[in-house]
Coordinates of N, CA and C in Angstrom, one line a residue:
M14 N 54.8 5.8 54.2 CA 54.4 5.0 52.7 C 56.0 5.4 52.0
D15 N 55.9 4.3 51.7 CA 57.3 4.4 50.3 C 57.0 5.9 49.5
V16 N 58.1 5.5 49.3 CA 58.1 6.9 47.7 C 57.8 6.4 47.0
Q17 N 57.2 5.0 45.4 CA 56.4 5.1 44.6 C 55.0 5.0 45.4
T18 N 54.6 4.5 46.2 CA 52.9 5.1 46.3 C 52.8 6.8 46.6
K19 N 53.4 7.3 47.3 CA 53.4 9.1 47.0 C 53.9 9.6 45.9
K20 N 53.9 8.7 45.4 CA 54.4 9.7 44.1 C 52.9 9.6 43.3
R21 N 52.4 7.7 43.0 CA 52.0 7.6 42.4 C 50.3 8.1 43.0
V22 N 50.0 8.9 44.8 CA 48.9 9.5 45.3 C 49.4 11.6 44.7
Q23 N 50.3 11.5 44.4 CA 50.5 12.5 43.5 C 50.5 13.0 42.0
L24 N 50.5 11.8 41.6 CA 50.1 11.9 40.7 C 48.7 11.9 39.8
I25 N 47.5 11.0 40.4 CA 46.2 10.6 40.7 C 45.6 12.5 41.7
A26 N 46.3 12.9 42.4 CA 46.2 14.1 43.1 C 45.8 15.2 41.4
I27 N 47.2 15.1 41.6 CA 47.5 15.6 39.7 C 46.4 16.0 38.9
M28 N 45.9 14.4 38.3 CA 44.8 13.8 37.5 C 43.2 14.2 37.5
L29 N 42.9 14.6 39.1 CA 41.9 14.8 40.2 C 41.8 16.2 39.5
V30 N 43.2 16.8 39.2 CA 42.6 18.9 40.0 C 41.8 19.3 38.3
F31 N 42.9 18.2 36.9 CA 42.7 18.6 35.8 C 40.9 18.4 35.4
L32 N 40.8 17.1 35.8 CA 39.8 16.4 35.1 C 38.1 16.9 35.7
A33 N 38.3 16.8 36.9 CA 36.5 17.5 38.3 C 36.4 18.7 37.4
P34 N 37.3 19.2 36.5 CA 36.2 20.6 36.0 C 35.5 20.3 34.4
M35 N 36.4 19.0 34.0 CA 36.0 19.2 33.0 C 34.2 17.8 32.8
V36 N 34.4 17.0 34.4 CA 33.2 16.1 35.1 C 32.2 17.2 35.1
V37 N 32.8 18.2 36.4 CA 31.6 18.5 36.0 C 30.6 19.9 35.1
A38 N 32.1 20.2 34.6 CA 31.0 20.8 33.1 C 30.2 20.0 32.0
F39 N 30.5 18.4 32.1 CA 30.0 17.4 31.5 C 28.8 17.0 32.1
A40 N 28.4 17.0 33.6 CA 27.6 17.3 33.9 C 26.6 18.2 34.1
L41 N 27.7 19.3 33.5 CA 26.3 20.4 34.0 C 26.0 20.8 32.7
R42 N 26.6 20.6 31.7 CA 25.6 19.8 30.4 C 25.0 18.9 29.8
L43 N 24.5 18.5 30.8 CA 23.4 16.9 30.4 C 22.8 17.8 31.3
A44 N 22.6 18.2 32.5 CA 21.4 18.6 32.7 C 21.0 20.1 32.2
D45 N 22.2 19.9 31.0 CA 21.4 21.4 30.1 C 21.4 23.1 31.5
W46 N 22.4 22.9 32.2 CA 22.1 24.2 32.7 C 22.9 24.9 31.2
Q47 N 23.3 26.4 31.4 CA 23.3 27.2 31.5 C 23.9 28.7 32.3
P48 N 24.1 29.5 32.5 CA 24.3 30.3 33.1 C 23.2 30.9 33.0
N49 N 22.7 32.4 33.7 CA 22.0 33.0 33.5 C 21.8 33.6 32.4
R50 N 23.5 34.9 32.3 CA 23.8 36.1 31.8 C 23.9 35.5 30.4
L51 N 24.6 34.3 29.9 CA 24.3 33.9 29.4 C 22.8 33.4 27.8
R52 N 22.2 33.3 28.4 CA 20.1 33.0 28.4 C 20.2 34.5 27.2
N53 N 18.7 34.2 26.5 CA 18.7 35.0 25.6 C 17.6 35.4 26.7
N54 N 16.3 36.8 27.1 CA 15.3 37.2 28.1 C 14.4 36.0 26.5
G55 N 14.4 36.7 25.4 CA 12.5 36.7 24.9 C 13.9 35.4 24.2
I56 N 12.3 34.8 23.6 CA 12.1 34.0 22.7 C 13.1 33.8 20.7
L57 N 13.8 32.5 21.3 CA 14.9 32.4 19.9 C 13.8 31.9 18.3
V58 N 13.8 32.6 17.8 CA 12.8 32.3 16.4 C 14.0 31.2 16.2
Q59 N 13.7 30.5 15.5 CA 13.9 28.8 15.1 C 13.5 28.6 14.2
P60 N 13.9 28.8 12.4 CA 14.9 28.9 11.6 C 13.9 30.7 11.9
P61 N 15.1 31.3 11.7 CA 15.2 33.0 11.8 C 14.0 33.4 10.4
Q62 N 12.0 34.0 10.1 CA 11.2 33.9 9.7 C 12.4 35.8 8.7
D63 N 12.5 35.6 6.8 CA 12.7 36.0 6.3 C 11.6 37.2 6.1
I64 N 11.1 38.6 6.1 CA 9.8 39.0 6.1 C 10.5 39.9 5.1
S65 N 12.3 39.8 4.6 CA 12.3 42.1 3.5 C 11.6 41.6 2.7
A66 N 11.1 40.6 2.4 CA 9.9 40.8 0.8 C 8.6 41.5 1.2
D67 N 8.0 41.7 2.5 CA 7.1 42.5 2.5 C 7.7 43.3 2.5
A68 N 6.9 44.6 1.8 CA 7.5 46.2 2.3 C 6.1 46.7 3.1
P69 N 7.0 47.4 4.3 CA 5.8 47.3 5.3 C 6.0 49.3 4.9
R70 N 4.2 49.8 5.1 CA 3.8 50.8 4.8 C 4.4 52.1 6.1
A71 N 4.7 53.4 6.1 CA 5.1 54.0 6.9 C 3.4 55.2 6.7
A72 N 3.3 55.1 8.1 CA 1.8 55.9 8.6 C 2.7 57.5 8.4
V73 N 3.8 57.6 8.7 CA 4.6 59.5 8.7 C 4.5 59.2 7.1
D74 N 5.7 60.6 5.7 CA 6.3 60.2 4.8 C 6.8 59.8 4.2
A75 N 8.0 58.6 6.0 CA 9.1 58.4 5.5 C 9.0 57.1 5.3
A76 N 11.0 56.4 4.2 CA 10.2 55.0 3.6 C 10.8 54.0 4.6
F77 N 10.3 53.9 5.2 CA 10.3 51.5 5.6 C 10.9 51.0 5.0
S78 N 11.9 50.7 5.4 CA 11.9 48.5 4.9 C 12.6 47.8 5.9
W79 N 11.9 46.4 6.1 CA 13.0 45.8 6.9 C 13.9 45.5 7.0
K80 N 14.8 45.1 5.0 CA 16.2 45.4 5.0 C 16.5 47.0 4.9
D81 N 17.9 47.5 6.1 CA 17.4 48.2 6.4 C 19.5 48.3 6.1
G82 N 19.6 50.1 4.9 CA 20.9 49.5 5.2 C 21.8 50.5 5.7
Q83 N 21.7 51.3 6.5 CA 22.6 51.4 7.8 C 22.7 50.1 8.4
Y84 N 22.4 49.0 8.3 CA 23.4 48.0 9.3 C 22.2 48.9 10.9
R85 N 20.7 48.6 11.2 CA 20.1 48.3 12.5 C 19.6 47.8 12.5
W86 N 19.0 47.2 13.4 CA 18.6 46.6 14.2 C 17.4 47.0 14.6
T87 N 16.1 46.1 14.3 CA 14.7 47.4 14.7 C 13.8 46.3 15.5
L88 N 14.4 47.5 16.2 CA 12.5 47.3 17.9 C 10.8 47.6 17.4
L89 N 10.3 46.3 17.1 CA 8.8 46.5 16.6 C 7.6 46.0 17.7
L90 N 7.2 46.3 17.9 CA 6.1 46.9 19.0 C 4.8 45.7 18.5
I91 N 4.5 45.0 18.5 CA 3.0 44.2 18.7 C 2.0 44.5 19.7
P92 N 0.8 45.2 19.1 CA 0.4 45.5 20.1 C -1.5 44.3 20.0
G93 N -1.5 44.6 20.7 CA -3.5 43.7 20.8 C -4.6 45.0 20.2
P94 N -5.6 44.3 20.0 CA -7.2 45.2 19.0 C -6.6 46.2 20.4
D95 N -6.8 46.7 21.0 CA -6.4 48.2 21.6 C -5.5 48.8 22.5
C96 N -5.9 49.9 21.7 CA -3.6 50.5 22.9 C -4.3 51.1 24.0
A97 N -4.1 50.4 25.0 CA -4.7 51.4 26.2 C -3.6 52.3 27.2
A98 N -3.6 51.6 27.8 CA -3.0 53.0 29.5 C -1.8 51.4 29.1
A99 N -2.0 50.1 29.1 CA 0.0 49.1 29.6 C 0.4 49.4 28.1
C100 N -0.7 49.7 26.5 CA 0.6 49.7 25.6 C 0.5 50.9 25.9
E101 N 0.9 52.7 26.1 CA 0.9 53.9 26.0 C 2.6 53.6 26.8
K102 N 2.1 52.5 28.3 CA 3.3 52.0 28.7 C 4.4 51.5 28.2
R103 N 4.3 50.2 27.4 CA 5.4 49.5 26.6 C 6.1 50.5 25.4
L104 N 4.8 51.7 24.6 CA 5.6 52.3 23.5 C 6.9 53.3 24.5
A105 N 5.9 54.1 25.3 CA 7.0 54.7 26.5 C 8.4 54.3 27.7
D106 N 7.9 52.7 27.6 CA 9.9 51.7 27.9 C 10.5 51.8 26.3
A107 N 9.8 51.7 25.9 CA 10.3 51.5 24.1 C 11.8 52.8 23.4
E108 N 10.6 54.0 24.3 CA 11.3 55.2 24.1 C 13.0 55.0 25.4
K109 N 12.3 54.7 26.5 CA 13.6 53.8 26.9 C 14.4 53.0 27.2
I110 N 14.3 52.2 26.8 CA 15.5 51.6 25.8 C 16.4 51.3 24.7
W111 N 16.1 53.5 24.1 CA 16.4 53.4 23.1 C 17.5 53.9 23.7
S112 N 17.3 55.1 25.0 CA 18.2 56.5 25.3 C 18.7 55.5 26.1
L113 N 18.4 54.1 27.1 CA 19.9 53.5 27.5 C 20.6 52.5 25.7
M114 N 20.2 51.9 26.2 CA 21.2 52.2 24.5 C 22.9 53.0 24.1
T115 N 22.8 54.0 24.8 CA 23.4 54.9 24.9 C 24.9 55.3 22.9
Q116 N 25.0 54.4 23.3 CA 26.5 54.4 21.7 C 25.4 53.7 20.7
K117 N 25.6 52.9 21.6 CA 24.6 51.4 20.6 C 24.1 52.4 20.0
A118 N 23.1 53.4 20.5 CA 21.2 54.1 20.7 C 21.5 54.5 18.8
P119 N 22.4 54.6 17.8 CA 21.7 55.5 16.5 C 22.4 53.8 15.5
R120 N 22.2 52.5 16.5 CA 21.6 50.9 15.3 C 20.3 50.4 15.7
L121 N 20.1 50.9 16.3 CA 18.4 49.9 16.7 C 17.8 51.8 16.4
R122 N 16.6 50.8 15.1 CA 15.8 51.8 15.4 C 14.1 51.1 16.4
L123 N 13.4 52.2 16.2 CA 11.5 51.3 17.1 C 10.6 51.5 15.9
A124 N 10.2 50.2 16.2 CA 9.2 50.6 15.3 C 7.5 49.6 15.7
V125 N 6.5 50.5 15.6 CA 5.4 49.4 15.9 C 4.4 49.3 15.0
L126 N 3.5 48.4 14.8 CA 2.8 47.6 13.9 C 1.7 47.7 13.5
N127 N 1.2 48.5 12.9 CA -0.6 49.0 13.1 C -1.6 49.4 13.8
I128 N -0.8 51.1 14.6 CA -1.2 51.1 15.5 C -1.6 52.7 14.9
E129 N -3.0 53.9 15.0 CA -2.8 54.5 14.6 C -1.3 55.9 15.1
A130 N -1.5 56.4 14.2 CA -0.3 57.4 14.9 C -1.0 59.1 14.7
T131 N -1.5 58.7 15.9 CA -1.7 60.2 15.7 C -1.1 61.7 16.1
P132 N -1.6 62.9 15.8 CA 0.1 63.7 16.0 C 0.5 63.9 17.9
E133 N -0.1 62.7 18.9 CA 0.1 62.9 20.3 C 1.1 62.0 20.3
R134 N 0.3 61.3 20.1 CA 2.0 60.2 19.9 C 3.3 60.6 19.4
R135 N 2.3 60.9 18.6 CA 4.0 61.0 17.3 C 5.1 62.0 18.1
A136 N 4.2 63.1 18.6 CA 4.7 64.4 19.2 C 5.8 63.8 20.9
Q137 N 5.1 62.1 21.4 CA 5.2 61.9 22.6 C 6.1 60.6 22.6
Y138 N 6.1 60.4 21.3 CA 7.1 59.6 20.8 C 8.1 59.0 20.1
P139 N 8.8 60.2 20.2 CA 9.3 60.8 17.8 C 10.0 59.6 17.7
R140 N 11.2 59.0 18.6 CA 11.7 58.1 18.0 C 11.2 56.6 17.4
L141 N 9.2 56.3 17.6 CA 9.2 55.3 17.1 C 8.3 56.0 15.4
D142 N 8.3 54.6 14.8 CA 8.0 54.4 13.2 C 6.6 53.8 13.4
Y143 N 5.5 54.0 12.9 CA 4.4 53.7 12.5 C 4.1 53.2 11.1
I144 N 4.2 51.1 11.7 CA 4.1 50.9 9.5 C 3.2 50.3 10.3
S145 N 2.4 49.8 9.3 CA 1.6 48.5 8.9 C 2.6 47.3 8.4
S146 N 1.9 46.5 8.3 CA 2.4 45.4 7.0 C 1.8 43.6 7.9
S147 N 1.6 43.4 6.6 CA 0.5 42.6 6.2 C 1.1 40.9 6.4
A148 N 2.7 41.0 6.8 CA 3.4 39.8 7.2 C 3.1 38.6 7.8
A149 N 2.9 37.3 7.4 CA 1.9 36.0 8.0 C 2.8 35.9 9.2
A150 N 4.9 35.8 9.3 CA 5.5 36.6 10.7 C 4.7 37.1 12.0
L151 N 4.9 38.4 11.5 CA 4.5 38.8 13.0 C 2.7 39.5 12.7
Q152 N 2.0 39.1 11.8 CA 0.2 38.7 12.4 C 0.2 37.9 13.3
A153 N 1.3 36.7 13.2 CA 0.7 35.4 15.0 C 1.7 35.6 15.9
L154 N 2.8 36.7 15.7 CA 3.7 37.2 16.9 C 1.4 38.1 17.9
R155 N 0.9 39.2 16.8 CA 0.3 39.5 17.2 C -0.7 39.0 18.8
P156 N -0.7 39.4 19.7 CA -1.4 39.4 21.5 C -3.3 38.7 20.6
A157 N -3.6 38.1 20.9 CA -4.8 38.2 21.3 C -5.9 39.2 22.5
A158 N -5.1 39.7 23.9 CA -5.0 40.4 24.5 C -6.0 41.5 24.2
A159 N -6.9 42.4 25.5 CA -7.2 43.3 24.4 C -5.8 43.8 25.4
D160 N -4.7 45.1 25.0 CA -4.2 45.9 25.5 C -2.9 45.5 26.2
S161 N -2.5 44.8 25.2 CA -1.6 43.9 25.5 C -0.4 44.1 24.4
V162 N 0.9 44.4 25.0 CA 2.0 44.3 23.1 C 2.7 43.5 23.7
A163 N 3.1 42.8 22.9 CA 4.2 42.0 22.5 C 5.5 42.7 21.6
A164 N 6.5 41.7 21.7 CA 7.4 42.4 20.4 C 8.0 41.3 19.4
A165 N 9.7 42.6 18.6 CA 10.3 40.9 17.8 C 11.2 42.2 17.7
V166 N 12.3 41.1 17.3 CA 13.6 42.2 16.7 C 14.0 42.0 15.7
I167 N 14.2 42.1 15.6 CA 14.2 42.5 13.7 C 16.2 42.7 13.1
D168 N 16.7 41.8 12.7 CA 18.3 41.9 12.0 C 18.4 42.9 11.0
P169 N 19.1 43.4 11.5 CA 19.5 44.2 9.2 C 19.3 44.1 8.1
A170 N 19.1 42.3 7.3 CA 19.1 42.0 6.4 C 16.9 41.4 6.7
G171 N 16.6 42.1 7.4 CA 15.6 41.8 7.9 C 15.0 39.8 7.5
L172 N 15.6 40.1 8.7 CA 15.5 38.5 9.6 C 14.5 38.4 11.2
L173 N 13.6 37.7 10.9 CA 13.3 38.1 12.4 C 13.8 37.0 13.0
M174 N 14.2 37.4 13.8 CA 15.2 37.1 15.3 C 14.9 36.4 16.2
L175 N 14.3 37.2 16.7 CA 14.0 36.8 18.5 C 12.4 37.4 19.2
R176 N 11.5 36.5 19.7 CA 10.6 37.1 20.4 C 9.8 37.7 21.6
F177 N 9.0 38.2 21.9 CA 8.8 38.7 23.0 C 7.5 38.9 24.1
E178 N 6.9 37.3 24.7 CA 5.3 37.7 24.6 C 5.3 39.6 25.6
P179 N 4.1 39.3 25.4 CA 3.3 40.5 26.1 C 3.4 40.1 27.6
G180 N 3.8 41.2 28.3 CA 4.1 41.0 29.8 C 5.5 41.1 29.6
Y181 N 6.7 40.9 29.5 CA 7.8 40.5 29.0 C 9.0 42.1 29.9
D182 N 10.1 42.0 29.8 CA 10.2 43.0 31.0 C 11.1 44.0 29.4
A183 N 10.7 45.0 30.1 CA 11.9 45.7 29.3 C 13.6 46.5 30.1
A184 N 13.6 45.5 30.7 CA 15.1 45.0 31.0 C 15.8 44.0 30.5
G185 N 14.9 43.3 30.3 CA 15.8 41.9 29.5 C 15.2 42.0 28.2
V186 N 15.1 42.9 27.2 CA 14.4 43.5 26.1 C 16.2 44.2 25.8
R187 N 16.3 45.2 26.7 CA 16.9 46.0 26.1 C 18.8 45.2 26.8
Q188 N 18.8 44.5 28.1 CA 19.4 43.0 27.9 C 20.1 42.1 26.6
D189 N 18.8 41.8 26.4 CA 19.4 41.4 24.7 C 20.1 42.4 23.6
L190 N 19.1 43.2 23.3 CA 19.5 44.0 22.1 C 20.9 44.4 22.5
S191 N 21.5 44.5 23.7 CA 22.5 45.2 24.0 C 23.7 44.0 23.7
R192 N 23.4 43.8 23.6 CA 24.2 41.1 23.3 C 24.5 41.6 21.7
L193 N 23.3 41.5 21.5 CA 23.2 41.4 19.8 C 23.9 42.8 19.1
I194 N 23.7 44.4 19.7 CA 24.2 45.3 18.9 C 25.6 46.0 19.1
R195 N 26.9 45.3 18.6 CA 28.4 45.6 19.0 C 28.4 46.4 18.0

């Protein structure tokens, strides 16, 4: 192999080293592949729905608004027609999510929609706000099955951003919230 051929081979090898990652990235993009750590566990609401005009009523005497002046995100639990054992487990999961958020926890508030705020529930789940709302966007997320709970994430400006179908993974909700809350 003469010197000129050897230099051409070296040039082609250098070009392949730099072009190969771009070709692989282009192929992965065409295949619509994304790494798991960048995917949402919830379903992104497209376009985000503004529910800030709705005035929810709090079961306890506290004032509640979707648009939060303290810049807190809201994890909203939306139970089905009957709240029994599985529903109670989801309420406990929400409290657990809040406690696992550690230093980000003050930037998250928990709410449950259209469920009776019994003194036992309020004592067992003190971080939950029990509210009632007639917002159409939230009523559309309400599960039809008894003893099931869906969830939604509402940003501080009152926009419905993410939704989670009944049977969601609580760890996935925590993961999505930790990405959103900085």
